[in-house]
Tab-separated table of C-alpha atoms in Angstrom:
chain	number	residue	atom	x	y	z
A	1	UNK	CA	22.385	-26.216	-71.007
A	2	UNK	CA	20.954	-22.792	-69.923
A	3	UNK	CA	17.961	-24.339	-68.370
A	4	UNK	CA	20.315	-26.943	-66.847
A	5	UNK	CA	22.110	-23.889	-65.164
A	6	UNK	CA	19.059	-22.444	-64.168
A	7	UNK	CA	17.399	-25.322	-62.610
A	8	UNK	CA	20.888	-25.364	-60.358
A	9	UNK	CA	20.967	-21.836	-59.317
A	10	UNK	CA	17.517	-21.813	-58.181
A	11	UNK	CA	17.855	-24.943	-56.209
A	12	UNK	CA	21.148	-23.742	-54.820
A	13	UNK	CA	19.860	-20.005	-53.755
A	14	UNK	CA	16.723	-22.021	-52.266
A	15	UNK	CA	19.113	-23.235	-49.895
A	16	UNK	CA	19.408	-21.900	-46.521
A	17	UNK	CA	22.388	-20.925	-44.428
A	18	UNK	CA	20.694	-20.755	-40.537
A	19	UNK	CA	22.716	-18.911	-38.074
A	20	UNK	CA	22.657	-19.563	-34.711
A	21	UNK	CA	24.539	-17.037	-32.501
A	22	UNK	CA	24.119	-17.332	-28.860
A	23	UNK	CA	26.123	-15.158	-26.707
A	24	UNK	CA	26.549	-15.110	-22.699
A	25	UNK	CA	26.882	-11.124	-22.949
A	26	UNK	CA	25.944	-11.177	-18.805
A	27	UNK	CA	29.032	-13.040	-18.527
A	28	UNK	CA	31.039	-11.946	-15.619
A	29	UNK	CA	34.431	-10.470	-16.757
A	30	UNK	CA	34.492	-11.194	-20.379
A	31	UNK	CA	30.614	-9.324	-21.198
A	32	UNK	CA	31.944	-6.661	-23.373
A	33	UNK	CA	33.678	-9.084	-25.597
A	34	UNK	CA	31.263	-11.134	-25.741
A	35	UNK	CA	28.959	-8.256	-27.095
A	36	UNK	CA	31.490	-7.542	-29.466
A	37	UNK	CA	32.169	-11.339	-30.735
A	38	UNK	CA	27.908	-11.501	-30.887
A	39	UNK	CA	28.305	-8.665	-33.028
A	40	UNK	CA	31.451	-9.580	-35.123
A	41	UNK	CA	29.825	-13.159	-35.671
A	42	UNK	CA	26.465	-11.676	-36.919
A	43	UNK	CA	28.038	-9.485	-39.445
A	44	UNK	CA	30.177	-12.518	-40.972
A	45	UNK	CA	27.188	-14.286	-41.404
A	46	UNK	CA	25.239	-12.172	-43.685
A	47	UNK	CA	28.621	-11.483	-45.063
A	48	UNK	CA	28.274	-15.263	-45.761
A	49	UNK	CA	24.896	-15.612	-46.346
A	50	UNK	CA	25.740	-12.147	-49.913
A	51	UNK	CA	28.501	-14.164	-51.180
A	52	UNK	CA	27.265	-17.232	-51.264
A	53	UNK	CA	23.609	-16.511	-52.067
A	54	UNK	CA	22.320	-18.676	-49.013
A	55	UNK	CA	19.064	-17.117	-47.676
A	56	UNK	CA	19.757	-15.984	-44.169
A	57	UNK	CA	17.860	-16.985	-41.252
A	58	UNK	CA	18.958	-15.584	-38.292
A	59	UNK	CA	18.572	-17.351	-34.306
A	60	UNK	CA	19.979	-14.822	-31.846
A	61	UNK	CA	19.841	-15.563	-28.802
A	62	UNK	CA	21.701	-12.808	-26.151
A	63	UNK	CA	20.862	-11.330	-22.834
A	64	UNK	CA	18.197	-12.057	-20.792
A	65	UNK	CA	17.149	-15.031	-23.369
A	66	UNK	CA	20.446	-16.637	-22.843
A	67	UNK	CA	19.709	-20.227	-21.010
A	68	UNK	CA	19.569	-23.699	-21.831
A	69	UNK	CA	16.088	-23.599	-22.119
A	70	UNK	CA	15.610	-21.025	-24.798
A	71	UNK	CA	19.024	-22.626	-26.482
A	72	UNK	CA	17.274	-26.414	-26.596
A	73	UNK	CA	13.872	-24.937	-27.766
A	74	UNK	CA	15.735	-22.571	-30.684
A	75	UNK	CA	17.301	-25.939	-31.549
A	76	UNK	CA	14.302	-28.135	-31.730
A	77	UNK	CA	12.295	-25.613	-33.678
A	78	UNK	CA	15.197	-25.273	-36.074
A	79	UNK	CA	13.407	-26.523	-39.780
A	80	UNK	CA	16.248	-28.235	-42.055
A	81	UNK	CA	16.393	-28.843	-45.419
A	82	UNK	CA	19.558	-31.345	-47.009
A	83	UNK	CA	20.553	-28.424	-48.706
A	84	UNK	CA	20.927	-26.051	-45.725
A	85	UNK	CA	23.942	-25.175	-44.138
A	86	UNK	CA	23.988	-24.390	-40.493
A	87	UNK	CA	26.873	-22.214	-38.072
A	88	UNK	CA	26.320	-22.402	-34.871
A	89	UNK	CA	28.480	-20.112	-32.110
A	90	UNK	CA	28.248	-19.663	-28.834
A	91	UNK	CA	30.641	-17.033	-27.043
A	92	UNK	CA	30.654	-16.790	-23.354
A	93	UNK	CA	32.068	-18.988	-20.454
A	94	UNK	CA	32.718	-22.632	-20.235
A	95	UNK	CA	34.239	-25.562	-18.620
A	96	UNK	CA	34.497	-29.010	-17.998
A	97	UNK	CA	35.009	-31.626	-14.716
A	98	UNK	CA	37.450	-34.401	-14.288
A	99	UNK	CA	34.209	-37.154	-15.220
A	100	UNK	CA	33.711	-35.475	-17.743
A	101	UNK	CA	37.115	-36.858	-19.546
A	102	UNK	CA	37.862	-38.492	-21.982
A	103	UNK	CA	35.736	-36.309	-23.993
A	104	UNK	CA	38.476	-33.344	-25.140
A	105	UNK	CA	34.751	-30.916	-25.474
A	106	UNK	CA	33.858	-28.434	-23.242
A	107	UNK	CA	30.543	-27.795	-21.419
A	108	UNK	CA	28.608	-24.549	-21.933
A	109	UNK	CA	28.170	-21.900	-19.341
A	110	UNK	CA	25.193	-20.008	-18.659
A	111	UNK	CA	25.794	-17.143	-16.339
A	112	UNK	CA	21.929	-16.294	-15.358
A	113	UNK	CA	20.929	-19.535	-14.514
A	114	UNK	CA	23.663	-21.434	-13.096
A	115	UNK	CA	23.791	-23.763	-15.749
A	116	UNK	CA	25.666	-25.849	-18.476
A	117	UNK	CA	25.408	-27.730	-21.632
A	118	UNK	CA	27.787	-30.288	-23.116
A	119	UNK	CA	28.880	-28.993	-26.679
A	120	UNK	CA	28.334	-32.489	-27.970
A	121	UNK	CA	24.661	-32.392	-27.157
A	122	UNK	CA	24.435	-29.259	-29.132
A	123	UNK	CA	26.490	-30.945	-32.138
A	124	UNK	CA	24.563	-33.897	-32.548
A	125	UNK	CA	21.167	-32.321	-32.432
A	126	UNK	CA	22.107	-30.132	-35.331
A	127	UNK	CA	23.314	-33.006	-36.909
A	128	UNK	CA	20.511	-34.905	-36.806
A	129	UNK	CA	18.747	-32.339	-38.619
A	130	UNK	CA	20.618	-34.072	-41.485
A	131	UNK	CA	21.706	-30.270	-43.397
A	132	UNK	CA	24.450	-30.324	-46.118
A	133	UNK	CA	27.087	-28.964	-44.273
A	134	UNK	CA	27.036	-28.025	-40.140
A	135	UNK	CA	29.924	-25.848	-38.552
A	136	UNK	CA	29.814	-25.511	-34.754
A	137	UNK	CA	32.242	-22.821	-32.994
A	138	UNK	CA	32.505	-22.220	-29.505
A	139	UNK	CA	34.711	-18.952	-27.863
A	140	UNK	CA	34.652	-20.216	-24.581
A	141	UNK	CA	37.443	-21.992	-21.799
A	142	UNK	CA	37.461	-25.458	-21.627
A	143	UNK	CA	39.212	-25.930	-17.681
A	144	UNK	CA	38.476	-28.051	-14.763
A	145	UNK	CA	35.838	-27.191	-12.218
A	146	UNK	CA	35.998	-29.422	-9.437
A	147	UNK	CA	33.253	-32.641	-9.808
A	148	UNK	CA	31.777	-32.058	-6.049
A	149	UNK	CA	30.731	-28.458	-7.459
A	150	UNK	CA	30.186	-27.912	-11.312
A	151	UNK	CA	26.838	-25.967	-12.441
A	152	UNK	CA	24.082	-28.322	-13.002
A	153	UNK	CA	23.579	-29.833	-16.395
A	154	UNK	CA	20.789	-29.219	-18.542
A	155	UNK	CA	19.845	-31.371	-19.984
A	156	UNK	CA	21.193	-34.024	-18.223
A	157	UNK	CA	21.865	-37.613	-19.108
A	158	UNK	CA	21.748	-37.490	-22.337
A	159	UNK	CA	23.751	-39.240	-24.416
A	160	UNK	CA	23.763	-39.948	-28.255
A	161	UNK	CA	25.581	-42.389	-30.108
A	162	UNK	CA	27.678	-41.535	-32.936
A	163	UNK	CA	25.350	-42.654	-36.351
A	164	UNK	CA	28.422	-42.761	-38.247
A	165	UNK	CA	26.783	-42.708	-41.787
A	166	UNK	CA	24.527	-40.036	-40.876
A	167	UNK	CA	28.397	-38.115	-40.091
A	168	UNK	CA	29.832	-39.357	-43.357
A	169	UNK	CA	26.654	-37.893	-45.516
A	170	UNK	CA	26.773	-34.602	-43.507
A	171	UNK	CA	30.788	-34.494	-44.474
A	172	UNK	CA	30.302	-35.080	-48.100
């Protein structure tokens, strides 16, 4: 029984609990909170990562390194395990266009280049990475900008279909 134990503590503090904060902190109007939410966030995590006894790896992503570009490369180089568990948070501005309905998600703002993401291309990519357990937040507005004038979308086009037993295994 004690090497049973054993066996399962070591494969469980193996395990990996990645944190991906991204914060708009050259956000027009709202950049001091958005400092402070970076901030707040990062703490929680290896707040997290002691209690639970996850190893903590860290993808910060604030300031001048805050685009879609950087974001979509920090996600692809992401490496997963099954028994990971990844948070991801972004806190800046956001919005969404009349097209865009009837998806209730918002689309990511990103002040320095102009630019937004959908949230659901952000969800399923760290889905697919098939982890044990993936939490995505996102401090940001969800309104209307007009269709005739919305940032441009990066990346654009893409759309993934729901695998729904690669959702139900990522649930359980």
């Amino acid at each position: 029984l004690a090497a049973t134990v054993a066996i399962s503590f070591s494969a469980y503090a193996a395990a990996n609990l990645i944190s991906i904060i991204t914060a708009d902190t050259n956000a027009s109007n709202i950049g001091p909170s958005v400092v402070a939410d970076f901030n707040s966030m990062r703490t929680e995590m290896q707040t997290v990562a002691n209690y639970t006894g996850l190893n903590l790896k860290e993808v910060l992503i604030q300031g001048k390194s805050t685009t879609p570009a950087n974001l979509t490369k920090q996600l692809e180089a992401i490496q997963v395990t099954p028994d990971d568990v990844i948070v991801f948070y972004y806190s800046g501005h956001g919005f969404r266009t009349e097209s865009k309905n009837p998806s209730p998600w918002p689309n990511l703002y990103f002040s320095l280049t102009d630019e937004g993401v959908e949230y659901e291309y952000i969800m399923h990519k760290l889905l697919d990475k098939n982890p044990r357990f993936v939490i995505t937040i996102t401090d940001i507005c969800n309104s209307f900008w007009p269709d005739n004038h919305p940032p441009k979308m990066v990346p654009r086009g893409i759309k993934v279909p729901v695998n729904q037993e690669k959702v139900r295994a990522n649930i359980k």
